[in-house]
Coordinates of C-alpha atoms and ligand atoms in Angstrom, one line a residue:
X1058 CA 8.0 -4.1 4.5
X1059 CA 8.7 -7.7 5.6
X1060 CA 5.9 -10.2 6.2
X1061 CA 5.7 -12.3 9.2
X1062 CA 3.5 -15.4 9.7
X1063 CA 3.1 -17.7 12.7
X1064 CA 1.0 -20.8 13.3
X1065 CA 0.0 -22.7 16.5
X1066 CA -2.5 -25.5 16.1
X1067 CA -3.1 -29.2 16.1
X1068 CA -2.1 -29.7 12.5
X1069 CA 1.3 -29.6 10.8
X1070 CA 2.4 -26.0 10.5
X1071 CA 4.8 -26.0 7.5
X1072 CA 2.2 -25.9 4.7
X1073 CA 0.2 -23.0 6.1
X1074 CA 3.5 -21.2 6.9
X1075 CA 4.7 -21.5 3.3
X1076 CA 1.3 -20.5 1.9
X1077 CA 1.4 -17.5 4.2
X1078 CA 4.9 -16.5 3.0
X1079 CA 3.8 -16.7 -0.6
X1080 CA 0.8 -14.6 0.1
X1081 CA 3.0 -12.1 2.0
X1082 CA 5.7 -11.9 -0.6
X1083 CA 4.4 -8.5 -1.8
X1084 CA 5.8 -7.1 1.5
X1085 CA 9.4 -8.0 0.6
X1086 CA 11.2 -10.7 -1.3
X1087 CA 14.9 -10.4 -0.4
X1088 CA 15.0 -13.6 1.6
X1089 CA 12.6 -16.0 3.3
X1090 CA 12.7 -18.5 6.2
X1091 CA 10.8 -20.7 8.6
X1092 CA 11.4 -22.1 12.0
X1093 CA 9.4 -25.1 13.3
X1094 CA 9.2 -26.5 16.8
X1095 CA 8.8 -30.1 17.7
X1096 CA 10.0 -32.5 20.4
X1097 CA 13.5 -32.3 19.0
X1098 CA 13.8 -28.5 19.4
X1099 CA 13.6 -25.7 16.9
X1100 CA 14.6 -26.3 13.3
X1101 CA 15.3 -23.3 11.0
X1102 CA 15.6 -23.1 7.2
X1103 CA 16.2 -19.8 5.5
X1104 CA 17.5 -18.6 2.2
X1105 CA 18.2 -15.3 0.4
X1106 CA 15.9 -14.8 -2.6
X1107 CA 12.2 -15.4 -3.0
X1108 CA 10.0 -17.9 -1.2
X1109 CA 10.4 -20.3 -4.1
X1110 CA 14.1 -20.6 -3.3
X1111 CA 13.2 -21.5 0.3
X1112 CA 10.8 -24.1 -1.0
X1113 CA 13.4 -25.7 -3.2
X1114 CA 15.7 -25.8 -0.2
X1115 CA 13.0 -27.6 1.8
X1116 CA 13.1 -30.6 -0.6
X1117 CA 11.3 -32.7 2.0
X1118 CA 9.1 -30.7 4.3
X1119 CA 8.7 -33.7 6.6
X1120 CA 12.0 -32.7 8.0
X1121 CA 10.2 -29.7 9.4
X1122 CA 7.4 -31.5 11.3
X1123 CA 5.7 -29.7 14.1
X1124 CA 2.6 -27.8 14.9
X1125 CA 4.2 -24.6 16.0
X1126 CA 6.1 -22.4 13.6
X1127 CA 7.0 -18.9 12.4
X1128 CA 8.0 -17.6 9.0
X1129 CA 9.3 -14.4 7.4
X1130 CA 9.8 -12.8 4.0
X1131 CA 12.2 -9.9 4.1
X1132 CA 12.7 -6.4 2.7
X1133 CA 16.2 -5.6 3.9
X1134 CA 16.9 -2.6 6.2
X1135 CA 19.9 -3.7 8.2
X1136 CA 22.3 -5.9 6.3
X1137 CA 22.3 -7.2 2.7
X1138 CA 19.9 -9.9 1.6
X1139 CA 22.1 -12.9 2.5
X1140 CA 21.2 -16.3 4.0
X1141 CA 22.7 -15.2 7.4
X1142 CA 20.5 -12.0 7.5
X1143 CA 17.3 -13.9 6.6
X1144 CA 14.8 -14.4 9.4
X1145 CA 14.0 -16.3 11.7
X1146 CA 16.9 -15.4 14.0
X1147 CA 17.9 -17.4 17.0
X1148 CA 20.0 -17.0 20.1
X1149 CA 23.3 -18.8 20.4
X1150 CA 21.8 -22.0 21.8
X1151 CA 18.9 -22.1 19.3
X1152 CA 16.4 -22.2 22.1
X1153 CA 14.7 -19.1 20.9
X1154 CA 13.6 -18.2 17.4
X1155 CA 12.2 -14.8 16.3
X1156 CA 10.7 -13.1 13.3
X1157 CA 10.3 -9.3 13.2
X1158 CA 9.0 -6.6 11.0
X1159 CA 10.0 -3.0 11.7
X1160 CA 13.2 -1.3 12.9
X1161 CA 14.8 -1.6 16.3
X1162 CA 16.4 1.9 16.6
X1163 CA 18.5 1.1 19.7
X1164 CA 19.8 -2.2 18.4
X1165 CA 23.4 -0.9 18.3
X1166 CA 23.4 -0.2 22.0
X1167 CA 21.7 -3.5 22.8
X1168 CA 24.0 -5.5 20.6
X1169 CA 27.0 -3.8 22.3
X1170 CA 25.7 -4.7 25.8
X1171 CA 25.0 -8.3 24.7
X1172 CA 28.3 -8.8 23.0
X1173 CA 30.1 -7.4 26.1
X1174 CA 28.2 -10.1 28.1
X1175 CA 29.5 -12.8 25.7
X1176 CA 26.7 -13.2 23.2
X1177 CA 27.9 -14.0 19.7
X1178 CA 25.9 -12.6 16.8
X1179 CA 25.8 -14.2 13.3
X1180 CA 23.9 -11.5 11.3
X1181 CA 24.0 -7.8 10.6
X1182 CA 20.3 -7.4 11.5
X1183 CA 18.7 -5.3 14.2
X1184 CA 16.3 -8.3 14.8
X1185 CA 19.0 -10.6 16.2
X1186 CA 19.1 -8.7 19.5
X1187 CA 15.6 -10.0 20.3
X1188 CA 16.4 -13.7 20.7
X1189 CA 19.6 -12.8 22.5
X1190 CA 17.8 -10.6 24.9
X1191 CA 15.3 -13.4 25.6
X1192 CA 18.1 -15.8 26.1
X1193 CA 19.6 -13.5 28.7
X1194 CA 16.4 -13.4 30.6
X1195 CA 15.7 -17.1 30.3
X1196 CA 19.2 -17.7 31.7
X1197 CA 18.4 -15.4 34.6
X1198 CA 15.5 -17.7 35.5
X1199 CA 12.6 -15.9 33.9
X1200 CA 9.8 -18.0 32.4
X1201 CA 9.3 -17.7 28.6
X1202 CA 6.5 -15.2 28.7
X1203 CA 8.4 -12.9 31.2
X1204 CA 11.5 -13.2 29.1
X1205 CA 9.6 -12.2 26.0
X1206 CA 8.1 -9.2 27.8
X1207 CA 11.4 -8.1 29.3
X1208 CA 13.0 -8.3 25.9
X1209 CA 10.5 -6.2 24.1
X1210 CA 10.5 -3.7 27.0
X1211 CA 14.1 -3.0 25.9
X1212 CA 13.2 -2.2 22.3
X1213 CA 12.9 1.3 20.9
X1214 CA 11.5 1.7 17.4
X1215 CA 8.8 -0.2 15.6
X1216 CA 8.1 -3.9 15.7
X1217 CA 5.7 -6.7 15.0
X1218 CA 7.5 -9.7 16.5
X1219 CA 6.7 -13.3 17.0
X1220 CA 8.9 -15.6 19.1
X1221 CA 9.0 -19.2 20.2
X1222 CA 11.0 -21.1 22.8
X1223 CA 12.2 -24.7 22.3
X1224 CA 10.0 -27.4 23.9
X1225 CA 6.8 -25.2 24.1
X1226 CA 3.6 -25.4 22.1
X1227 CA 3.3 -21.6 22.3
X1228 CA 4.0 -18.4 20.3
X1229 CA 4.6 -15.0 21.9
X1230 CA 3.9 -11.9 19.8
X1231 CA 3.8 -8.2 20.3
X1232 CA 3.0 -5.2 18.2
X1233 CA 4.3 -1.6 18.3
X1234 CA 4.1 0.5 15.2
X1235 CA 4.1 -2.4 12.7
X1236 CA 0.9 -4.4 11.7
X1237 CA 0.0 -7.7 13.3
X1238 CA -3.2 -9.6 12.9
X1239 CA -4.5 -12.8 14.5
X1240 CA -6.5 -15.4 12.5
X1241 CA -8.7 -17.9 14.2
X1242 CA -9.7 -21.3 12.6
X1243 CA -11.0 -24.6 14.0
X1244 CA -7.5 -26.1 14.4
X1245 CA -5.7 -23.2 16.0
X1246 CA -4.4 -19.7 15.4
X1247 CA -2.4 -17.7 12.9
X1248 CA -0.3 -14.5 13.4
X1249 CA 0.5 -12.5 10.3
X1250 CA 1.4 -9.0 9.0
X1251 CA -1.7 -9.0 6.9
X1252 CA -4.9 -10.9 6.4
X1253 CA -4.2 -12.4 2.9
X1254 CA -1.5 -14.5 4.6
X1255 CA -4.1 -16.9 6.0
X1256 CA -7.2 -16.0 4.1
X1257 CA -7.3 -19.5 2.6
X1258 CA -7.8 -20.9 6.1
X1259 CA -9.9 -18.3 7.9
X1260 CA -11.6 -15.0 7.6
X1261 CA -12.1 -14.5 11.4
X1262 CA -9.5 -12.0 12.5
X1263 CA -8.4 -9.8 15.4
X1264 CA -6.3 -6.7 14.6
X1265 CA -3.8 -6.1 17.3
X1266 CA -3.2 -2.6 18.6
X1267 CA 0.1 -0.9 19.5
X1268 CA 1.2 -2.2 22.9
X1269 CA -0.7 -5.5 22.6
X1270 CA 1.1 -8.7 23.7
X1271 CA -0.4 -12.1 22.9
X1272 CA 0.3 -15.6 24.1
X1273 CA -0.9 -18.1 21.6
X1274 CA -1.5 -21.8 22.4
X1275 CA -3.3 -24.4 20.2
X1276 CA -6.6 -24.0 22.1
X1277 CA -6.5 -20.5 23.4
X1278 CA -5.1 -17.0 22.9
X1279 CA -4.5 -14.5 25.7
X1280 CA -4.5 -10.8 24.8
X1281 CA -2.7 -8.4 27.3
X1282 CA -1.5 -4.9 27.3
X1283 CA 2.1 -3.9 27.6
X1284 CA 1.9 -4.2 31.4
X1285 CA 0.5 -7.7 31.3
X1286 CA -3.1 -6.8 32.2
X1287 CA -5.7 -8.9 30.2
X1288 CA -7.6 -7.0 27.5
X1289 CA -10.6 -7.9 25.3
X1290 CA -10.1 -8.1 21.6
X1291 CA -13.2 -9.0 19.6
X1292 CA -12.8 -11.1 16.4
X1293 CA -14.3 -9.7 13.2
X1294 CA -15.0 -11.3 9.9
X1295 CA -13.2 -9.8 6.9
X1296 CA -15.1 -9.7 3.6
X1297 CA -12.2 -10.5 1.2
X1298 CA -12.3 -13.9 -0.2
X1299 CA -9.2 -16.0 -1.1
X1300 CA -10.1 -16.0 -4.8
X1301 CA -10.0 -12.2 -4.8
X1302 CA -6.5 -12.4 -3.3
X1303 CA -5.3 -14.9 -5.9
X1304 CA -4.0 -14.3 -9.5
X1305 CA -6.8 -16.2 -11.2
X1306 CA -6.2 -16.6 -14.9
X1307 CA -3.8 -13.6 -15.1
X1308 CA 0.0 -13.9 -15.4
X1309 CA 0.5 -11.1 -12.9
X1310 CA -1.5 -9.6 -10.0
X1311 CA -0.9 -6.2 -11.6
X1312 CA -2.7 -7.2 -14.8
X1313 CA -5.5 -8.8 -12.8
X1314 CA -5.9 -5.7 -10.6
X1315 CA -5.9 -3.3 -13.6
X1316 CA -8.8 -5.4 -15.0
X1317 CA -10.6 -5.4 -11.6
X1318 CA -11.1 -1.7 -11.7
X1319 CA -14.6 -1.6 -13.0
X1320 CA -15.7 -4.0 -10.2
X1321 CA -13.6 -2.1 -7.6
X1322 CA -15.3 1.2 -8.6
X1323 CA -18.7 -0.4 -8.6
X1324 CA -18.1 -1.5 -5.0
X1325 CA -16.7 1.9 -4.0
X1326 CA -19.7 3.7 -5.4
X1327 CA -22.4 1.4 -4.1
X1328 CA -24.8 3.2 -1.8
X1329 CA -22.8 6.4 -2.1
X1330 CA -24.3 8.0 -5.2
X1331 CA -28.0 8.3 -5.9
X1332 CA -28.8 9.5 -9.4
X1333 CA -32.6 9.7 -8.7
X1334 CA -32.1 12.1 -5.9
X1335 CA -28.9 13.6 -7.4
X1336 CA -27.1 13.0 -4.1
X1337 CA -23.8 11.9 -2.8
X1338 CA -23.8 10.3 0.7
X1339 CA -20.8 8.9 2.5
X1340 CA -21.7 6.8 5.5
X1341 CA -18.7 7.9 7.5
X1342 CA -19.0 11.6 6.5
X1343 CA -22.5 12.6 7.3
X1344 CA -23.8 16.1 6.5
X1345 CA -22.1 18.8 8.6
X1346 CA -19.5 16.3 9.9
X1347 CA -16.8 18.9 9.2
X1348 CA -18.6 22.1 9.9
X1349 CA -16.2 24.6 11.4
X1350 CA -13.3 23.3 9.4
X1351 CA -11.9 25.9 7.1
X1352 CA -9.1 24.1 5.1
X1353 CA -8.1 20.7 4.0
X1354 CA -4.6 19.2 3.9
X1355 CA -3.8 15.9 2.2
X1356 CA -0.9 13.7 3.4
X1357 CA 0.2 10.6 1.4
X1358 CA 3.1 9.0 -0.4
X1359 CA 3.7 7.6 -3.9
X1360 CA 0.6 6.7 -5.8
X1361 CA -1.6 7.7 -2.9
X1362 CA 0.0 11.2 -3.1
X1363 CA -0.9 11.4 -6.8
X1364 CA -4.5 10.5 -5.9
X1365 CA -4.4 13.2 -3.2
X1366 CA -3.2 15.8 -5.7
X1367 CA -6.2 14.8 -7.8
X1368 CA -8.4 15.2 -4.8
X1369 CA -7.0 18.5 -3.8
X1370 CA -7.7 19.9 -7.3
X1371 CA -11.2 18.6 -7.0
X1372 CA -11.6 20.2 -3.6
X1373 CA -10.2 23.6 -4.6
X1374 CA -12.6 23.5 -7.6
X1375 CA -15.6 23.4 -5.3
X1376 CA -14.2 26.2 -3.2
X1377 CA -12.5 24.3 -0.4
X1378 CA -9.0 25.7 0.3
X1379 CA -6.9 22.5 0.0
X1380 CA -3.2 21.6 -0.3
X1381 CA -1.6 18.2 -0.8
X1382 CA 1.7 17.2 0.9
X1383 CA 4.1 14.3 0.7
X1384 CA 3.7 12.7 4.1
X1385 CA 7.5 12.3 4.5
X1386 CA 7.9 16.1 4.1
X1387 CA 4.9 17.1 6.2
X1388 CA 6.7 17.0 9.6
X1389 CA 9.4 19.4 8.4
X1390 CA 7.6 21.7 5.9
X1391 CA 3.9 21.5 6.6
X1392 CA 1.8 24.7 6.6
X1393 CA 0.1 25.6 9.9
X1394 CA -2.7 23.3 11.0
X1395 CA -5.1 23.6 13.9
X1396 CA -8.5 22.4 15.0
X1397 CA -10.1 24.1 12.0
X1398 CA -7.9 22.0 9.6
X1399 CA -9.1 18.7 8.3
X1400 CA -6.1 16.5 7.5
X1401 CA -6.9 13.6 5.1
X1402 CA -4.4 10.7 5.1
X1403 CA -4.7 8.7 1.9
X1404 CA -3.1 5.3 2.1
X1405 CA -4.0 2.1 0.4
X1406 CA -2.4 -0.1 3.1
X1407 CA -3.1 2.1 6.1
X1408 CA 0.4 1.1 7.3
X1409 CA 2.8 3.4 5.5
X1410 CA 5.2 4.7 8.2
X1411 CA 5.7 8.1 6.6
X1412 CA 1.9 8.6 6.5
X1413 CA 1.4 7.4 10.0
X1414 CA 4.1 9.7 11.2
X1415 CA 2.5 12.7 9.4
X1416 CA -0.8 11.8 11.0
X1417 CA 0.8 12.0 14.4
X1418 CA 2.2 15.4 13.5
X1419 CA -1.2 16.6 12.4
X1420 CA -2.8 15.3 15.6
X1421 CA -0.2 17.2 17.7
X1422 CA -1.3 20.4 15.8
X1423 CA -4.9 19.7 16.9
X1424 CA -6.1 18.9 13.4
X1425 CA -9.1 16.7 12.6
X1426 CA -8.0 13.4 11.0
X1427 CA -9.8 11.5 8.3
X1428 CA -8.2 8.5 6.5
X1429 CA -9.1 7.3 3.1
X1430 CA -7.9 3.7 3.0
X1431 CA -8.4 0.2 1.6
X1432 CA -7.6 -1.8 4.6
X1433 CA -10.2 -2.3 7.4
X1434 CA -8.5 -2.3 10.8
X1435 CA -5.2 -0.9 9.6
X1436 CA -3.2 1.4 11.8
X1437 CA -4.4 4.5 9.9
X1438 CA -8.0 3.6 10.7
X1439 CA -7.2 3.5 14.3
X1440 CA -5.3 6.8 14.3
X1441 CA -7.9 8.8 12.5
X1442 CA -11.1 10.3 13.8
X1443 CA -13.0 9.2 10.7
X1444 CA -12.5 6.6 8.0
X1445 CA -13.6 6.5 4.4
X1446 CA -13.0 3.0 2.9
X1447 CA -12.3 2.8 -0.8
X1448 CA -13.5 -0.9 -0.9
X1449 CA -11.1 -1.9 -3.7
X1450 CA -10.5 -5.4 -2.4
X1451 CA -7.0 -6.8 -1.8
X1452 CA -4.3 -5.3 -3.9
X1453 CA -1.2 -7.6 -4.1
X1454 CA 0.9 -6.2 -7.0
X1455 CA 3.5 -3.8 -5.6
X1456 CA 2.4 -1.3 -8.3
X1457 CA -0.8 0.3 -7.1
X1458 CA -3.5 0.4 -9.8
X1459 CA -7.1 -0.2 -8.8
X1460 CA -6.6 1.6 -5.5
X1461 CA -5.5 4.8 -7.3
X1462 CA -8.8 4.7 -9.3
X1463 CA -10.9 4.0 -6.2
X1464 CA -9.0 6.6 -4.1
X1465 CA -9.3 9.4 -6.7
X1466 CA -13.0 8.6 -7.4
X1467 CA -13.7 8.7 -3.6
X1468 CA -11.9 12.0 -3.3
X1469 CA -14.0 13.5 -6.1
X1470 CA -17.1 12.3 -4.2
X1471 CA -15.7 13.6 -0.9
X1472 CA -15.1 17.1 -2.5
X1473 CA -18.7 17.4 -3.5
X1474 CA -19.9 16.0 -0.1
X1475 CA -17.7 18.4 1.9
X1476 CA -18.6 21.4 -0.2
X1477 CA -21.8 21.9 1.7
X1478 CA -19.9 22.0 5.1
X1479 CA -17.7 24.8 3.9
X1480 CA -19.1 28.3 3.9
X1481 CA -19.3 29.7 0.4
X1482 CA -18.0 26.6 -1.2
X1483 CA -21.1 25.1 -2.8
X1484 CA -22.1 28.5 -4.2
X1485 CA -19.1 28.5 -6.5
X1486 CA -19.2 28.5 -10.2
X1487 CA -21.7 26.2 -11.9
X1488 CA -19.7 25.8 -15.1
X1489 CA -18.7 22.3 -16.3
X1490 CA -15.1 23.3 -16.3
X1491 CA -14.8 24.4 -12.7
X1492 CA -16.9 21.6 -11.4
X1493 CA -19.5 23.2 -9.1
X1494 CA -23.3 23.6 -9.1
X1495 CA -26.4 21.5 -9.1
X1496 CA -26.6 20.7 -12.8
X1497 CA -23.0 19.8 -12.9
X1498 CA -23.4 17.5 -9.9
X1499 CA -26.2 15.6 -11.7
X1500 CA -23.9 15.1 -14.7
X1501 CA -21.1 14.0 -12.5
X1502 CA -23.3 11.5 -10.7
X1503 CA -24.5 10.1 -14.0
X1504 CA -21.0 9.8 -15.3
X1505 CA -19.8 8.2 -12.1
X1506 CA -22.3 5.5 -12.6
X1507 CA -21.1 5.0 -16.2
X1508 CA -17.4 5.1 -15.1
X1509 CA -17.0 1.3 -14.6
X1510 CA -18.4 0.7 -18.1
X1511 CA -16.2 3.3 -19.6
X1512 CA -13.2 1.7 -18.0
X1513 CA -14.2 -1.7 -19.3
X1514 CA -14.2 -0.4 -22.8
X1515 CA -10.5 0.7 -22.4
X1516 CA -9.6 -2.6 -20.9
X1517 CA -10.9 -4.3 -24.0
X1518 CA -8.7 -2.3 -26.4
X1519 CA -5.2 -3.4 -27.4
X1520 CA -4.0 0.1 -28.3
X1521 CA -1.6 0.4 -25.3
X1522 CA -0.1 -3.0 -26.1
X1523 CA 0.7 -2.0 -29.6
X1524 CA 2.2 1.3 -28.6
X1525 CA 4.3 -0.3 -25.9
X1526 CA 5.8 -2.5 -28.6
X1527 CA 6.3 0.5 -31.0
X1528 CA 8.2 2.6 -28.5
X1529 CA 10.0 -0.2 -26.5
X1530 CA 13.5 1.1 -27.6
X1531 CA 12.9 4.6 -26.4
X1532 CA 15.6 6.2 -24.2
X1533 CA 13.3 8.0 -21.8
X1534 CA 9.5 8.6 -21.5
X1535 CA 7.9 11.9 -20.5
X1536 CA 4.3 12.3 -19.3
X1537 CA 2.6 15.7 -19.3
X1538 CA -0.7 17.1 -18.3
X1539 CA -2.4 20.2 -16.8
X1540 CA -5.0 20.5 -14.0
X1541 CA -6.3 17.0 -13.2
X1542 CA -4.1 15.7 -16.1
X1543 CA -1.0 16.6 -14.0
X1544 CA -1.4 14.1 -11.2
X1545 CA -2.2 11.5 -13.8
X1546 CA 1.0 12.3 -15.7
X1547 CA 2.9 11.9 -12.5
X1548 CA 1.2 8.6 -11.8
X1549 CA 1.8 7.4 -15.3
X1550 CA 5.5 8.1 -15.0
X1551 CA 5.8 6.5 -11.6
X1552 CA 4.1 3.3 -12.8
X1553 CA 6.2 3.2 -16.0
X1554 CA 9.6 3.5 -14.2
X1555 CA 8.6 1.3 -11.3
X1556 CA 7.8 -1.7 -13.3
X1557 CA 9.8 -1.3 -16.6
X1558 CA 13.0 0.0 -15.0
X1559 CA 13.1 2.5 -17.9
X1560 CA 13.5 6.2 -17.2
X1561 CA 10.2 8.1 -17.1
X1562 CA 9.2 11.5 -15.7
X1563 CA 6.0 13.3 -15.2
X1564 CA 5.7 17.1 -15.6
X1565 CA 3.1 19.8 -15.5
X1566 CA 2.8 20.4 -19.3
X1567 CA 3.6 24.1 -18.9
X1568 CA 6.9 23.2 -17.1
X1569 CA 8.5 21.4 -20.1
X1570 CA 9.7 24.6 -21.5
X1571 CA 11.3 25.7 -18.2
X1572 CA 14.1 23.0 -18.4
X1573 CA 13.0 19.5 -19.2
X1574 CA 12.7 20.3 -22.9
X1575 CA 16.5 20.2 -23.1
X1576 CA 16.1 16.4 -22.7
X1577 CA 13.6 15.9 -25.5
X1578 CA 14.8 14.1 -28.7
X1579 CA 13.4 11.7 -31.2
X1580 CA 14.1 9.0 -28.6
X1581 CA 11.9 10.4 -25.9
X1582 CA 8.2 9.9 -26.5
X1583 CA 6.0 12.4 -24.8
X1584 CA 2.7 11.1 -23.5
X1585 CA 0.2 14.0 -23.2
X1586 CA -2.9 13.5 -21.0
X1587 CA -6.0 15.5 -22.0
X1588 CA -8.6 15.8 -19.3
X1589 CA -10.5 19.0 -20.5
X1590 CA -8.2 21.2 -18.3
X1591 CA -6.6 23.8 -20.6
X1592 CA -6.4 21.2 -23.4
X1593 CA -5.4 23.9 -25.9
X1594 CA -2.4 24.8 -23.9
X1595 CA -1.5 21.1 -23.4
X1596 CA -1.6 20.8 -27.2
X1597 CA 0.8 23.7 -27.5
X1598 CA 3.2 22.2 -25.0
X1599 CA 3.0 18.8 -26.7
X1600 CA 3.7 20.4 -30.0
X1601 CA 6.7 22.2 -28.6
X1602 CA 8.2 18.8 -27.8
X1603 CA 7.1 17.3 -31.1
X1604 CA 8.7 20.1 -33.0
X1605 CA 12.0 19.0 -31.4
X1606 CA 11.5 15.5 -32.6
X1607 CA 9.7 13.8 -29.8
X1608 CA 7.0 11.2 -30.8
X1609 CA 3.7 12.5 -29.4
X1610 CA 1.2 10.1 -27.8
X1611 CA -2.1 11.7 -27.0
X1612 CA -4.4 10.3 -24.4
X1613 CA -7.8 11.8 -25.2
X1614 CA -11.3 11.1 -26.5
X1615 CA -11.8 10.3 -30.2
X1616 CA -12.2 13.4 -32.4
X1617 CA -10.2 15.5 -29.9
X1618 CA -8.1 18.1 -31.7
X1619 CA -4.9 16.5 -30.2
X1620 CA -5.5 13.4 -32.4
X1621 CA -4.9 15.6 -35.5
X1622 CA -1.3 16.4 -34.4
X1623 CA -0.4 13.3 -32.4
X1624 CA 1.8 10.4 -33.8
X1625 CA -0.2 7.9 -31.8
X1626 CA -3.5 7.9 -29.8
X1627 CA -4.7 6.2 -26.7
X1628 CA -8.5 6.7 -26.7
X1629 CA -10.6 7.4 -23.7
X1630 CA -14.4 7.7 -23.7
X1631 CA -15.8 11.2 -23.3
X1632 CA -16.9 11.8 -19.7
X1633 CA -17.3 14.5 -17.1
X1634 CA -13.9 16.3 -16.8
X1635 CA -13.6 15.4 -13.1
X1636 CA -13.4 11.7 -14.2
X1637 CA -11.5 11.9 -17.5
X1638 CA -8.1 11.6 -15.6
X1639 CA -9.2 8.3 -14.2
X1640 CA -9.8 6.9 -17.7
X1641 CA -6.6 8.3 -19.0
X1642 CA -4.8 6.6 -16.1
X1643 CA -6.0 3.2 -17.1
X1644 CA -4.5 3.6 -20.5
X1645 CA -1.2 4.6 -18.9
X1646 CA -1.4 1.6 -16.5
X1647 CA -1.8 -0.7 -19.6
X1648 CA 1.0 1.0 -21.4
X1649 CA 3.4 0.4 -18.4
X1650 CA 2.2 -3.1 -17.9
X1651 CA 2.6 -4.1 -21.5
X1652 CA 6.1 -2.5 -21.8
X1653 CA 7.2 -4.3 -18.6
X1654 CA 5.8 -7.6 -19.9
X1655 CA 7.6 -7.2 -23.2
X1656 CA 10.9 -6.3 -21.4
X1657 CA 10.4 -9.4 -19.2
X1658 CA 10.4 -7.5 -15.9
X1659 CA 9.3 -9.1 -12.6
X1660 CA 6.1 -7.0 -12.7
X1661 CA 4.6 -7.9 -9.4
X1662 CA 7.8 -7.6 -7.5
X1663 CA 9.9 -4.8 -8.9
X1664 CA 13.5 -4.8 -7.5
X1665 CA 14.2 -2.9 -4.3
X1666 CA 10.5 -2.2 -3.6
X1667 CA 7.8 -3.5 -1.3
X1668 CA 4.1 -3.1 -1.2
X1669 CA 3.8 -1.7 2.3
X1670 CA 6.5 0.6 3.4
X1671 CA 6.6 0.4 7.1
X1672 CA 9.9 2.3 7.7
X1673 CA 10.6 6.0 7.5
Ligands
M6R2198 O1 -0.2 2.0 1.2 P1 0.1 3.4 0.7 O2 -0.9 3.9 -0.2 O3 0.2 4.3 1.9 O4 1.5 3.3 0.0 C1 2.1 4.5 -0.5 C2 3.1 4.2 -1.5 O5 4.2 3.4 -1.0 C3 2.5 3.5 -2.7 O6 1.4 4.2 -3.2 C4 3.5 3.2 -3.8 O7 3.9 4.5 -4.4 C5 2.9 2.4 -4.9 N1 2.8 1.0 -4.5 C6 3.6 2.5 -6.2 O8 2.9 1.8 -7.2

């Protein structure tokens, strides 16, 4: 939700700012802008639309010479995506320029006070109060750092903010509730919402904490807390490389990331499953780590919620009482939690405001907190007691793909790992269907190791592309499944509508007949996901739709009985039932991607969306 970038160094800032904005565009693409500081004051260029439009406006970047600058790519919250509402925002005298990610909840009051004192505003944004507040304090004789601190002291809400004052080789930045990371290279420093912004330049980073304020000069950076006391922040080296964060030979990040799944899973599983010993070990969840806990609650949003539903079914199947909750509903309708509850926050970015807020709620109830995330150093990792990294590598496409697979696979592992901490859990059924017992664990471990190869075989098939073409004119698409097939159906529908802009819905297969069947016609293909959970009943439900004219697409192994009735087939290799949904999901990802590509949609940047949703 909005990307910010800042540069202070001994080299020209504009190129690295524009690169940073392009790399951050997944966080929002309603408008983009930069402000550069040199001897002649602060120069600002900003445009509604994507970073490319800003670049076209900057025909000659030499007009923006200077070694200190800030940039912003916006996902609108307050005010439409116009040139005026684009960041950076300045005060009336253009002595102060500011970029901001987050929401200033008391901006209405602040704006009223400033207007009453004669300040004139030029945008509808909440952000514009910040440069005006700084101007007020500068006019009162404060030095720039004090003016910055005094301004942010007035703010309620969430922010990552970077500011500069004309005539200074300095950036001021602060973080409260929205992510901000510092990059250190030989020529200076970067500030950014996320590491990929500057990964081409450096992989040495410092993640800021809430309350941190930094003063950045070309040769030094000072970290302080909100009261101005110095604090230590130790740089760490991130393991992502710029090539991983780029598009490579693919037309879209989404396509690249779908194809990266075998590698992402191999990384996720490395050192965590041992087929010789038949063991699962998770470095951050040692044996007995959660002894005493008697139930699990998942909290997450969107795709991560679907992975959580998958995980909750896997947990219940090994005897761990588990429920999955939309994080944005958790504060109002959560079941009771206490110190015997393990709350697992599943979040790719680790920055989703709804999920962070639900974590806070869980903490207030006294629950233990574990986060399953992709981003080292993210806010969720700092709020949780324990962290399980999915190690999927950077995911840039707004549509989550490889991270769903890695999350769901990790949750299947976690279920098996936690079972031994839960009294009575591991002694549950040993049948293949219910997913417990020693023999079944060995099969699961073997199949986990074969999972990347099985996925690769799907990626090499063009069946999804052909089907996407065949059903491109459909009016609506329904996805159905039971058991572990249900979250996969939900995820399939989310992905389809998100990037094709066509209507798609996911249902528990048994629910079709309780209402949605009324919508089924020959123009509504039904995609049925078969994972080995009550497949016979899924067949019945699929046939009920087919009888009413719906074309039936079965996602299942070859020779499955569903292939005898289906109009079309997306094949998945036979595998342990706990993993079949992950393979089916890859076919659904490809179906969505191919349909969106044929419809000419902006696949990596679907309208109105952003990768990281840092507002509630
Ligand atoms: O970063 P998170 O996993 O917390 O994000 C949650 C959702 O916003 C996210 O999964 C979203 O639904 C997907 N990008 C959709 O493809």
